[in-house]
XYZ file of C-alpha atoms in Angstrom:
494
model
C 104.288 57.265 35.507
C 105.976 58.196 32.568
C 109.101 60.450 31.955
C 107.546 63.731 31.094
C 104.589 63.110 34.151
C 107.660 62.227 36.587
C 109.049 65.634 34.974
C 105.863 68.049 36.180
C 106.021 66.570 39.418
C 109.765 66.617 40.259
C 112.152 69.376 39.810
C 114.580 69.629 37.217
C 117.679 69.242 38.807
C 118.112 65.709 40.995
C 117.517 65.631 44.645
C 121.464 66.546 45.692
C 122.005 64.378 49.104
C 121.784 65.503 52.561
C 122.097 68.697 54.443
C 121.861 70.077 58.247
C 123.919 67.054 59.448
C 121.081 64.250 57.269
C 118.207 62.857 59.349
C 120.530 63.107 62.670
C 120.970 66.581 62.238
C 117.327 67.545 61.329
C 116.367 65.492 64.594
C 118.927 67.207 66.809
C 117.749 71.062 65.100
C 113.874 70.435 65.295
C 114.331 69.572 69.155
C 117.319 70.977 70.245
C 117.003 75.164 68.803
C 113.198 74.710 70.344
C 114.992 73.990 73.715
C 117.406 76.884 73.006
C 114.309 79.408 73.044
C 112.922 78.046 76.491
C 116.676 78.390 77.927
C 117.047 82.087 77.257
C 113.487 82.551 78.771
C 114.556 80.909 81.810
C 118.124 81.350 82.584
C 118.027 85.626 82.056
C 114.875 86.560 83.929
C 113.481 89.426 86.121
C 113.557 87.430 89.556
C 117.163 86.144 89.606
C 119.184 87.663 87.453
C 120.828 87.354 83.473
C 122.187 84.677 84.317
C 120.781 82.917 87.197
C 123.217 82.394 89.851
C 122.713 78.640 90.100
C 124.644 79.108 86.746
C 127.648 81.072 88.215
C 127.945 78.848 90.862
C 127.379 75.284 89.066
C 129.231 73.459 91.900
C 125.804 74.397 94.586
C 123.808 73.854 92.133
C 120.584 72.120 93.028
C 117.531 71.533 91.123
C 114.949 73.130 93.865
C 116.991 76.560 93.929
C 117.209 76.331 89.886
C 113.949 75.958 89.875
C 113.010 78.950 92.421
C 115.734 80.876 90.397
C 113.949 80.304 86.635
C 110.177 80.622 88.256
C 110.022 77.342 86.342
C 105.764 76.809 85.647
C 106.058 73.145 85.744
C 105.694 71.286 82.414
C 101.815 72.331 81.917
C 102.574 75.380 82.503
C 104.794 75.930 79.651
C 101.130 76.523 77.292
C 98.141 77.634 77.484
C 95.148 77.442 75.324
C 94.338 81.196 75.984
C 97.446 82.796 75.300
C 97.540 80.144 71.893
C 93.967 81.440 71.337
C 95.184 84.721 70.952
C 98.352 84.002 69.119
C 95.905 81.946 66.465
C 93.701 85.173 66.436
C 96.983 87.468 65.752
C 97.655 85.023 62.527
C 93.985 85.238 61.452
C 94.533 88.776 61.871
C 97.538 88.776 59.195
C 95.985 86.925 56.705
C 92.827 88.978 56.992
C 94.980 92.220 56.432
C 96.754 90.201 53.700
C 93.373 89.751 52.082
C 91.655 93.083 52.738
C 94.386 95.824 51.839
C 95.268 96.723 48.747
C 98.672 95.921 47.463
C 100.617 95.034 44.330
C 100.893 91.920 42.362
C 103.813 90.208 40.899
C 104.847 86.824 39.227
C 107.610 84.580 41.140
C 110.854 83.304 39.258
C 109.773 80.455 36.352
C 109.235 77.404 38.413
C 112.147 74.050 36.925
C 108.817 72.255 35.803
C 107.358 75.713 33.885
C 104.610 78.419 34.748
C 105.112 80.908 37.466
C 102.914 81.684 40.648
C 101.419 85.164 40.967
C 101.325 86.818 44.481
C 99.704 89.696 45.867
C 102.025 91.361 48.687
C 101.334 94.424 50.887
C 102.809 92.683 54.154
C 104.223 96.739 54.574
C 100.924 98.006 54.800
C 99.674 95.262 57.156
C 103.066 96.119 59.467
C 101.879 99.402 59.569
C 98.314 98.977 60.306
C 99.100 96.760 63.339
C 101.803 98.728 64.935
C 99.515 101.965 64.463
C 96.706 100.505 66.425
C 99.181 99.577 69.407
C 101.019 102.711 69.623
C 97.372 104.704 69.242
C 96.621 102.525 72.517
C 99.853 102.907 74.039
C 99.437 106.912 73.724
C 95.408 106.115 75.006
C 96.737 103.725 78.165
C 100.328 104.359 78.345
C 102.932 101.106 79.070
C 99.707 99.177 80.654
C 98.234 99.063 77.421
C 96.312 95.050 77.525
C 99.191 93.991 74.240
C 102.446 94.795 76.150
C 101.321 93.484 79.649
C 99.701 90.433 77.804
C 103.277 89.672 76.112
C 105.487 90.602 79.218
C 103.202 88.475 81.466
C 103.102 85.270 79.249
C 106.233 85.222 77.355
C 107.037 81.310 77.686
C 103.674 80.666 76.750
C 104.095 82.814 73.555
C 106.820 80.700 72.739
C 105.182 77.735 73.147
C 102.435 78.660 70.862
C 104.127 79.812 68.067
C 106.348 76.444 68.365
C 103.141 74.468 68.561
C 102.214 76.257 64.994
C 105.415 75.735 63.529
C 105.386 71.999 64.231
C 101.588 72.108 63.060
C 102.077 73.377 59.967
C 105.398 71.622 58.689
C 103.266 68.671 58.904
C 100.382 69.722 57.332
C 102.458 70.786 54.647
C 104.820 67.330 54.262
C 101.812 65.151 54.109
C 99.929 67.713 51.730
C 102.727 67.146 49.455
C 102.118 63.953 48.699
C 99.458 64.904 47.043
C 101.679 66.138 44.674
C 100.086 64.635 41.058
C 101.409 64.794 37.952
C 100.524 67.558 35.575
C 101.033 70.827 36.412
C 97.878 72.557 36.188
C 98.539 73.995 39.691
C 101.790 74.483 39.563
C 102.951 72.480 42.355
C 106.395 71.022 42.673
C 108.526 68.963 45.175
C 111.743 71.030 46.084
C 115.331 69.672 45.161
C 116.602 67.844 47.881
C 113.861 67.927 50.347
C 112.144 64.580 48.770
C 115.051 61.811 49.775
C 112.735 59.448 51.243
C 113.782 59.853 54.689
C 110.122 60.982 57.027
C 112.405 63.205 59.649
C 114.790 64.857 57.083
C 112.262 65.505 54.641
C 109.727 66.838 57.222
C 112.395 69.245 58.471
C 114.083 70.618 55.372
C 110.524 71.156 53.718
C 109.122 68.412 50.684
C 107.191 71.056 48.809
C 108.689 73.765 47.242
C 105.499 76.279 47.282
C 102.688 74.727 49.284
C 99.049 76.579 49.049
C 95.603 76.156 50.630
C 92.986 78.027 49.469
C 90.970 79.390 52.088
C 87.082 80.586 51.643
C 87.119 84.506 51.916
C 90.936 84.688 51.789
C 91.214 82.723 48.480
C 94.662 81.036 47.744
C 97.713 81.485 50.457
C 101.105 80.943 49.864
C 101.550 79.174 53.337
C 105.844 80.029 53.063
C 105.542 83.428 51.188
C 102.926 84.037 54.300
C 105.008 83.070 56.871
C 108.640 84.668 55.635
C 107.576 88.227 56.335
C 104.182 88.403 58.435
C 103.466 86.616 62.070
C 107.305 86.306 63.128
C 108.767 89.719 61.776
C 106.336 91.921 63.298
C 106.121 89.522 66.112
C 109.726 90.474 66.759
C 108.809 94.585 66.229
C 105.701 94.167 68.897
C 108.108 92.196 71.282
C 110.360 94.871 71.485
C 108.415 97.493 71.685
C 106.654 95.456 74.404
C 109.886 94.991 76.296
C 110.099 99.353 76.040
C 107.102 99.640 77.375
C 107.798 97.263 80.441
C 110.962 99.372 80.982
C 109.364 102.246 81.213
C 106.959 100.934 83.509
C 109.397 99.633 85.866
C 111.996 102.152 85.702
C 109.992 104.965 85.109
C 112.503 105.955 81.564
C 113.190 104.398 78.356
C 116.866 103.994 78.172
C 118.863 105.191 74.792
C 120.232 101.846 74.185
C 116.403 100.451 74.426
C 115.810 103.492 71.824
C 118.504 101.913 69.487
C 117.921 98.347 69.281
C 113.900 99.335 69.037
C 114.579 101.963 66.220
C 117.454 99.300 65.081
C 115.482 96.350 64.460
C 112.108 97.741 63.834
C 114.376 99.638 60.227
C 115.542 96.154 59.656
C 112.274 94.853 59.440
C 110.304 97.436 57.739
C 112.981 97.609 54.777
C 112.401 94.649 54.570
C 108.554 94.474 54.435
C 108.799 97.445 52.246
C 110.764 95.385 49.538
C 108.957 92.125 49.989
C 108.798 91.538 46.478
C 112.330 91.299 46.700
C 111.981 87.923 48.449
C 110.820 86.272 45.322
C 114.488 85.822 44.272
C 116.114 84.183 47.631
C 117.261 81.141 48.283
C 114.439 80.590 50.361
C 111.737 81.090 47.981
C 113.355 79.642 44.826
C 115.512 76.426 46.285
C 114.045 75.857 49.762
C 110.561 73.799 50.590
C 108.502 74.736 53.383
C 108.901 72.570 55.879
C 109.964 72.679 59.850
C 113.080 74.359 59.515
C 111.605 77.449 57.814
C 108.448 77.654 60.055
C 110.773 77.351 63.133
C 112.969 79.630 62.492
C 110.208 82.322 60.905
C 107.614 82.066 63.683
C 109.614 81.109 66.562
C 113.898 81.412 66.462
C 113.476 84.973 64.597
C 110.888 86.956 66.798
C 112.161 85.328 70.026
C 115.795 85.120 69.764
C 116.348 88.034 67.932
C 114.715 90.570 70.340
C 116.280 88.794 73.398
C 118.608 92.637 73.791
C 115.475 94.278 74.384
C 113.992 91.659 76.720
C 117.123 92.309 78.712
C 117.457 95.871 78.718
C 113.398 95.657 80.335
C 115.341 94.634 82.996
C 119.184 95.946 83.257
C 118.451 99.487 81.160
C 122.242 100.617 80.027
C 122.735 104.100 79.143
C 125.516 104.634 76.400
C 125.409 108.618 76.129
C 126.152 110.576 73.328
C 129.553 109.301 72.225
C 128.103 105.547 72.830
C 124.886 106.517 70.528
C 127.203 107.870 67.741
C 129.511 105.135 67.653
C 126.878 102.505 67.446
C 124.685 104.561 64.614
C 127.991 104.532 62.865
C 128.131 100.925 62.941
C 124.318 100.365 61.674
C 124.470 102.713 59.065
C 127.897 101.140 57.570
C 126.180 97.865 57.969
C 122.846 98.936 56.368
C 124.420 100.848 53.731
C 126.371 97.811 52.349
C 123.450 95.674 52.874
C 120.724 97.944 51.498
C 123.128 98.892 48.802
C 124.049 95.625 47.396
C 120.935 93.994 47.478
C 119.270 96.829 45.749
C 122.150 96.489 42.778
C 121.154 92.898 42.298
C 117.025 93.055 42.416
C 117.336 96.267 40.019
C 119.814 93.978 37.404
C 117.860 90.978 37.557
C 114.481 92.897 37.114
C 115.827 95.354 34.545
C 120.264 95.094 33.623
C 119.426 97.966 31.487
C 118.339 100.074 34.432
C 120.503 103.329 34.110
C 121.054 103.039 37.693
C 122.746 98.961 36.710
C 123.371 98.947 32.653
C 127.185 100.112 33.445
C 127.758 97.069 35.745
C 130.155 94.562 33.925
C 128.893 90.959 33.795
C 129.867 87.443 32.580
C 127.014 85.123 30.842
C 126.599 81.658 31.563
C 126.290 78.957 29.494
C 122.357 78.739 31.019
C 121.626 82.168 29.859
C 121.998 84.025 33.642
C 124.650 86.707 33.927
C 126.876 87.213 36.985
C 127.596 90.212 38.160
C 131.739 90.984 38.050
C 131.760 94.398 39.002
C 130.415 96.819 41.398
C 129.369 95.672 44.986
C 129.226 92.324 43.701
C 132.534 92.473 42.269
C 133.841 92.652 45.447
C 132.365 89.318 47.189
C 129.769 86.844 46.168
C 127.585 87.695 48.862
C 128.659 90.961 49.927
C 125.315 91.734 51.313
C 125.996 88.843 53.974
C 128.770 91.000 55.443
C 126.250 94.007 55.602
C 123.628 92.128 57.405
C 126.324 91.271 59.768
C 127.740 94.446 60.731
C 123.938 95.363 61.684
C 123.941 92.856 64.134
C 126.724 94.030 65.846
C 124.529 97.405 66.292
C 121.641 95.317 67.933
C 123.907 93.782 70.996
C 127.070 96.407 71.207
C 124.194 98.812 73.575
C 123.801 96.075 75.354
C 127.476 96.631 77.113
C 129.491 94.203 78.867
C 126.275 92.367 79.813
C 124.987 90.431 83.027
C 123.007 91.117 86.351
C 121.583 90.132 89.397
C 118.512 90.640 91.200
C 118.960 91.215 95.114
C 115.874 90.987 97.354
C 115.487 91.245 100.921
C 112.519 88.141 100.482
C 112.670 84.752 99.298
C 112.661 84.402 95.657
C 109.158 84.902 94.455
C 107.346 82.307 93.002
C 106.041 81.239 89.387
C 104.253 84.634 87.726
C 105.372 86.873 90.576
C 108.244 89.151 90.016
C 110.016 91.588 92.068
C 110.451 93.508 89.693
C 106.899 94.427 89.307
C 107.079 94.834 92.871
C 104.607 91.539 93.534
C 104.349 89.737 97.398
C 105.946 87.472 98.611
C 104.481 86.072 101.793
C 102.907 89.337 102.417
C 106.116 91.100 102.337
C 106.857 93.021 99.915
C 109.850 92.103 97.470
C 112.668 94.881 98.138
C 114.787 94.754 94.978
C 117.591 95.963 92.974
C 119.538 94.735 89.855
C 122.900 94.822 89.946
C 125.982 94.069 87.763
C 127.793 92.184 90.620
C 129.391 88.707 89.518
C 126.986 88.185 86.810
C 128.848 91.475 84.466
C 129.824 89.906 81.247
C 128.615 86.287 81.732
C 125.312 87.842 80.394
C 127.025 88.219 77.248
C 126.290 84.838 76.549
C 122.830 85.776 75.841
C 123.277 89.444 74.335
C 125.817 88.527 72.094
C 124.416 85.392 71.064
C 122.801 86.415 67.892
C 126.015 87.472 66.562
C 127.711 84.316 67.202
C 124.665 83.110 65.657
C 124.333 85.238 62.855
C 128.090 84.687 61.321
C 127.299 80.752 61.460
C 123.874 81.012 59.977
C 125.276 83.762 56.508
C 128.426 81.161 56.638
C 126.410 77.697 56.472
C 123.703 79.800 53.780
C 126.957 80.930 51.605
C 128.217 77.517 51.487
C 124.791 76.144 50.068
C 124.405 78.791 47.870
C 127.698 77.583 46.200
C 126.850 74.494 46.201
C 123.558 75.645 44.683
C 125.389 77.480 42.202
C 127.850 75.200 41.231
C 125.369 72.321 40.096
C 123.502 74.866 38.322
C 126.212 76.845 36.314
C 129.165 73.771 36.418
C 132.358 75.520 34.829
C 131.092 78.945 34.507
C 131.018 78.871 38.436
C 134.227 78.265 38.405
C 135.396 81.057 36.161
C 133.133 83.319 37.917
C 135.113 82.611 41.472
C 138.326 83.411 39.331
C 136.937 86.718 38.753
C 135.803 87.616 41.899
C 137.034 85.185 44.608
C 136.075 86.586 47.997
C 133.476 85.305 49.451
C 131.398 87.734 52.171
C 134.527 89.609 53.773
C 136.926 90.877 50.889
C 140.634 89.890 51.815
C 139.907 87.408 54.509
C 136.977 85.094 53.640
């Protein structure tokens, strides 16, 4: 192959070493965040408690009365092909919407080895259509409508599905990309770093920058642009708003914290649907391939970790009252107006600096030709919008309180699929129940507040590879850049 064929093929810049901990750490993420998912299913539940008492009390614990406590399935019972029937008809449903409505084109970023892909988006419109139908049924049927009992009643199975995808399609997508040829008549290209020669670290941190299939009826399909913003966002709206329904079912209200983190989360994801254009920019569509650590995390970690506040309030409904609701709107809407804010200020200078709403923002030009903000929200950290999208996720697990409960029954604990809280037999006699705080308040936390935790780790590790991005690309004008503005996400601390 000679130079300027190797050149087409691979990206400009070299592949830059290992992240994620190397092939170790891509072994321990692809297996161990998976396991994560099925632990939060299991250990905060609706027939023991959030979290199980075999947890609070580790010194009895036994594996029977763990078992009794999770309504563990058994390992086969983890799947089914019915539920993943459905789950494959709910991503045939997206790209058919993708295909059918109208929506507007634009051209991604130049790719390193020239030529830029063209993509149709209208992922808002498709948001909207879905959620329309289910709340049109919800208003026909009430909190029994077929989608929120279906979700409620086979959760773990959900889960499994969706993983079973994710796993499917990062390796469809690794050994598609060895197809890779040299050329560039279809504007493929491998992504830097992800081709290191290593099968597990390569599988995981995606070898393909843009992988496509073209489909008959839906034509070509940007399998990552597809997957960022369609099956796992709204998966996370409809799980919520399944978790509402279930609470009102059960408890006969919908609590106000349940009406924040729904109205919360659902903004969140609509803004960002509404600006999916916007994408075309991020790290993950101009750096990152596609391989199992972005179809994890979009199809599985995002709609099932991030709505586990709303799977608990089903349960334990909290009700913050008026002074609780204002001080919590007050933190999402300081969050979302630095977020919002920011990232607006950037796509607007990068699509247009002479923008009246931009062209007074000072800037420093790089040797490469890009310009760096100095001044205005990005004048005060290098990724000030981090800090935004932060503060919001405060506002998803503060109504959550000081978290944790248990389920007391006057029967034996029911077993798999039957719930007291749906007020299921046990026996023949029926479950008597009612969830209390007791020993479990705060140790529930754990599970409430662990997007948070998760969240500062996850905008920390992404900041540090974005410098590290940034610094191989602009050299010593990255350096005088930091100079300028040296904070990183939090202005006089980090």
């Amino acid at each position: 192959m000679s130079k300027s064929e190797r050149k087409s093929v691979l990206p400009a810049a070299p592949s830059h070493g290992y992240e994620f901990g190397g092939p170790v750490g891509a072994f321990a993420t692809s297996f161990g965040l998976p396991l994560v998912c099925y632990l939060a299913s299991f250990l905060c539940n609706d027939i023991a408690g959030c979290p199980v008492p075999s947890v609070l009390h580790p010194s009895s614990l036994s594996l029977e009365r763990l078992k009794q406590e999770t309504g563990w399935p058994g390992i086969t019972g983890l799947g089914s092909f019915k539920v993943t029937g459905y789950v494959l008809a709910y991503y045939f449903l997206s790209l058919v919407l993708q295909t059918v409505l109208p929506g507007v084109e634009r051209d991604g970023l130049r790719l390193a080895s020239g030529g830029r892909l063209k993509y149709k988006f209208n992922a808002f419109n498709s948001a909207v259509s879905t959620v329309a139908v289910a709340l049109a049924g919800t208003v026909i049927q009430g909190p029994d409508f077929p989608l929120w009992t279906f979700i409620w009643d086979n959760y773990t199975q959900l889960i499994t599905a969706n993983l079973g995808i994710a796993f499917a399609l990062a390796t469809f997508v690794y050994v598609k990309s060895f197809s890779v040829a040299p050329g560039n008549q279809d504007q493929r290209e491998l992504a830097v770093g992800g081709h290191s020669g290593n099968l597990i670290y390569d599988w995981f941190i995606g070898r393909e920058l843009n992988p496509r299939i073209t489909l008959p009826f839906f034509g070509e399909i940007d399998i990552k642009v597809f997957c960022e913003l369609r099956p796992g966002m709204l998966g996370w709206v409809l799980l919520d708003l399944a978790f509402m329904a279930h609470q009102y079912k059960v408890h006969g209200l919908v609590s106000d914290s349940m009406v924040l983190i729904t109205v919360f989360q659902s903004l969140y994801v609509f803004d960002a649907l509404w600006m999916e254009p916007a994408m075309l920019t991020t790290m993950d569509i101009t750096t990152d391939g596609f391989g199992f650590m972005l179809a994890f995390g979009d199809l599985a970690w995002l709609p099932f970790i991030y709505s586990l506040q709303a799977r608990y309030l089903a349960v334990y409904p909290v009700h913050l009252g008026v002074f609780g609701i204002l001080g919590i709107l007050a933190v999402q809407g300081f969050g979302y107006y630095i977020f919002r804010s920011s990232n607006n200020e950037k796509n607007r200078f990068r699509t247009n600096p002479d923008d009246p709403k931009v062209a007074h923002l000072q800037y420093m030009e790089t040797a490469s030709g890009s310009k760096l903000l100095v001044s205005g929200w990005w004048g005060t950290a290098r990724h000030i919008n981090y800090l935004g999208d932060w503060i919001m996720a405060w506002s998803y697990c503060l109504p959550t309180g000081i978290a944790g409960y248990l389920i007391q029954q006057s029967s034996p604990a029911p077993s798999s699929g039957q719930s007291p809280l749906d007020r299921s037999f046990v026996g023949g006699t029926p479950v008597g129940m009612e969830v209390v705080q007791g020993e479990a308040r705060g140790w529930g936390m754990a599970v409430t507040y662990f997007y948070v935790l998760y969240f500062a780790i996850l905008l920390i590790h992404r900041e540090m590879r974005d410098e590290e991005k940034c610094m191989r690309k602009y050299g010593t004008d990255w350096e005088e850049y930091r100079k300028k503005v040296p904070w990183r996400i939090l202005p006089g601390v980090y």
